[in-house]
Amino acid sequence: MNFTSDNASGIAPEIMAAIARANEGAAASYGDDEITKRLTHRFSEIFEHEVAVFPVVTGTAANALALAAFTPPHGAVFCHAHAHLNVDECGAPEMFTAGAKLLSVEGAMGKMTPQTLHDALGHLFPGLVHHIQAATLSLTQATEMGTVYRLDEIAELAAVAHERGLAVHMDGARLANAVVSLGRPPAEITWKAGVDVLSFGATKNGALAAEAVVFFDPARAADFIFRRKRSGHLVSKMRFLSAQLEAYLDDDLWLRLAAHANAMATRLAEGLRRIPGGKVHYPVEANEVFVRLPLTRLRKLWLNGASFHPWPVEGDSEEEQSARLVTSFATRVEDIDRLLALAGD
Ligand SMILES: Cc1ncc(COP(=O)(O)O)c(C=O)c1O
């Protein structure tokens, strides 16, 4: 009953098998291998657009490097107040941009709105030498609150950003969960809606450690090979990262894994809503559930071996507290049903 995070789960068997296959014999290093060469074509097919693709090992690196490609040291990155890159990346975006400033934008349920973005942009005057210059917008999809930006929401936010000359980055650590949730082709919710660069996640959804920075205009990736090398993410045995990504995309594995994770979260949320005193905070649109429960019930779950993080939410009290539960491709129905039985007992 581990609901701490989707990265607490192991590796999808198909991806493990691909790593083992890539382990046969020697191959060119630093991305000159055949598997890595195939990736650009594969991603271009998936996104129905010519792309430039750069595998890296962590989501933090993907975000920080992608932002650095579009944001000068005197630039500003606009992101949601709760964005992972704002609160959980230890200043990596600031470091890799050589000092750009992250400016947080408010918005309910993990989503900024065109108005809150517009208001935040209003504080910076383009060209004024005393002000940092607005450079990038970063959207997290699915959001840190388990909600998903709809197509029109992405397009409207991107339009506000582009109008002011900002590039649009998407933190897609959980992109697969969002694609499944929206039921739209990946192209529609990324570049067709105005996204310029994507952190494409795989680790949380079944890879060992593989993410990719995807540029929808390869011309803007001209110096990215150097940025990645300087960051220490030009992995010498790149074929093993690429093998993970290739297997992840094959036969829609990424979408099948995410569909399971999302379905498990829905089942969990439905059950939690039925628990006396249970309140699910946000719409459950991907694979995360935020719930308030009587502390007695939370304690009972912890004492019986369920693991998940306490997650304070405004309105909590000493008797009723909130927690975050995350499902994954490997979550078992039995674990959910056991947790619900314990919580409801
Ligand atoms: C939305 C989001 N983006 C990026 C990351 C970063 O991933 P990593 O831990 O691989 O650096 C995470 C990890 O929790 C995340 O939730």
PDB file of C-alpha atoms and ligand atoms in Angstrom, residues 5-7 57-63 83-85 88-89 140-144 171-174 199 203-204 211 288 324, ligand 1:
ATOM      1  CA  SER A   5       4.679   8.830  -5.127  1.00  0.00           C
ATOM      2  CA  ASP A   6       4.516   7.319  -8.574  1.00  0.00           C
ATOM      3  CA  ASN A   7       8.305   7.109  -8.524  1.00  0.00           C
ATOM      4  CA  VAL A  57      18.216  11.460 -16.455  1.00  0.00           C
ATOM      5  CA  THR A  58      15.929  13.546 -14.237  1.00  0.00           C
ATOM      6  CA  GLY A  59      12.890  15.745 -14.530  1.00  0.00           C
ATOM      7  CA  THR A  60      14.700  18.508 -12.696  1.00  0.00           C
ATOM      8  CA  ALA A  61      17.429  18.520 -15.355  1.00  0.00           C
ATOM      9  CA  ALA A  62      14.846  18.497 -18.140  1.00  0.00           C
ATOM     10  CA  ASN A  63      13.043  21.497 -16.660  1.00  0.00           C
ATOM     11  CA  ALA A  83       5.072  24.370  -9.606  1.00  0.00           C
ATOM     12  CA  HIS A  84       7.657  21.695  -8.935  1.00  0.00           C
ATOM     13  CA  LEU A  85      10.326  23.856 -10.475  1.00  0.00           C
ATOM     14  CA  ASP A  88      11.090  21.352  -5.311  1.00  0.00           C
ATOM     15  CA  GLU A  89      14.086  21.784  -7.581  1.00  0.00           C
ATOM     16  CA  THR A 140       2.843  21.765 -15.438  1.00  0.00           C
ATOM     17  CA  GLN A 141       0.774  19.054 -17.111  1.00  0.00           C
ATOM     18  CA  ALA A 142      -0.677  17.195 -15.212  1.00  0.00           C
ATOM     19  CA  THR A 143      -0.531  19.787 -12.433  1.00  0.00           C
ATOM     20  CA  GLU A 144       0.912  19.357  -8.974  1.00  0.00           C
ATOM     21  CA  ASP A 171       6.692  20.384 -17.455  1.00  0.00           C
ATOM     22  CA  GLY A 172       5.323  17.061 -18.616  1.00  0.00           C
ATOM     23  CA  ALA A 173       6.658  14.874 -15.831  1.00  0.00           C
ATOM     24  CA  ARG A 174       3.149  13.365 -15.953  1.00  0.00           C
ATOM     25  CA  SER A 199       9.984  18.192 -20.477  1.00  0.00           C
ATOM     26  CA  THR A 203      10.351   7.871 -14.945  1.00  0.00           C
ATOM     27  CA  LYS A 204       7.153   8.382 -12.952  1.00  0.00           C
ATOM     28  CA  GLU A 211      13.137  11.986 -19.413  1.00  0.00           C
ATOM     29  CA  GLU A 288      -2.976  12.010  -7.602  1.00  0.00           C
ATOM     30  CA  ARG A 324      -1.620  13.129  -0.809  1.00  0.00           C
TER      31      ARG A 324
HETATM   32  C1  LIG B   1       5.721  17.947 -11.819  1.00  0.00           C
HETATM   33  C2  LIG B   1       7.121  17.456 -11.632  1.00  0.00           C
HETATM   34  N1  LIG B   1       8.092  17.932 -12.419  1.00  0.00           N
HETATM   35  C3  LIG B   1       9.362  17.533 -12.296  1.00  0.00           C
HETATM   36  C4  LIG B   1       9.732  16.601 -11.352  1.00  0.00           C
HETATM   37  C5  LIG B   1      11.198  16.290 -11.220  1.00  0.00           C
HETATM   38  O1  LIG B   1      11.562  15.017 -11.391  1.00  0.00           O
HETATM   39  P1  LIG B   1      12.937  14.444 -10.797  1.00  0.00           P
HETATM   40  O2  LIG B   1      12.648  14.034  -9.405  1.00  0.00           O
HETATM   41  O3  LIG B   1      13.237  13.312 -11.732  1.00  0.00           O
HETATM   42  O4  LIG B   1      13.983  15.496 -10.866  1.00  0.00           O
HETATM   43  C6  LIG B   1       8.752  16.064 -10.505  1.00  0.00           C
HETATM   44  C7  LIG B   1       9.108  15.058  -9.487  1.00  0.00           C
HETATM   45  O5  LIG B   1       8.455  14.875  -8.502  1.00  0.00           O
HETATM   46  C8  LIG B   1       7.415  16.518 -10.641  1.00  0.00           C
HETATM   47  O6  LIG B   1       6.446  16.073  -9.848  1.00  0.00           O
END
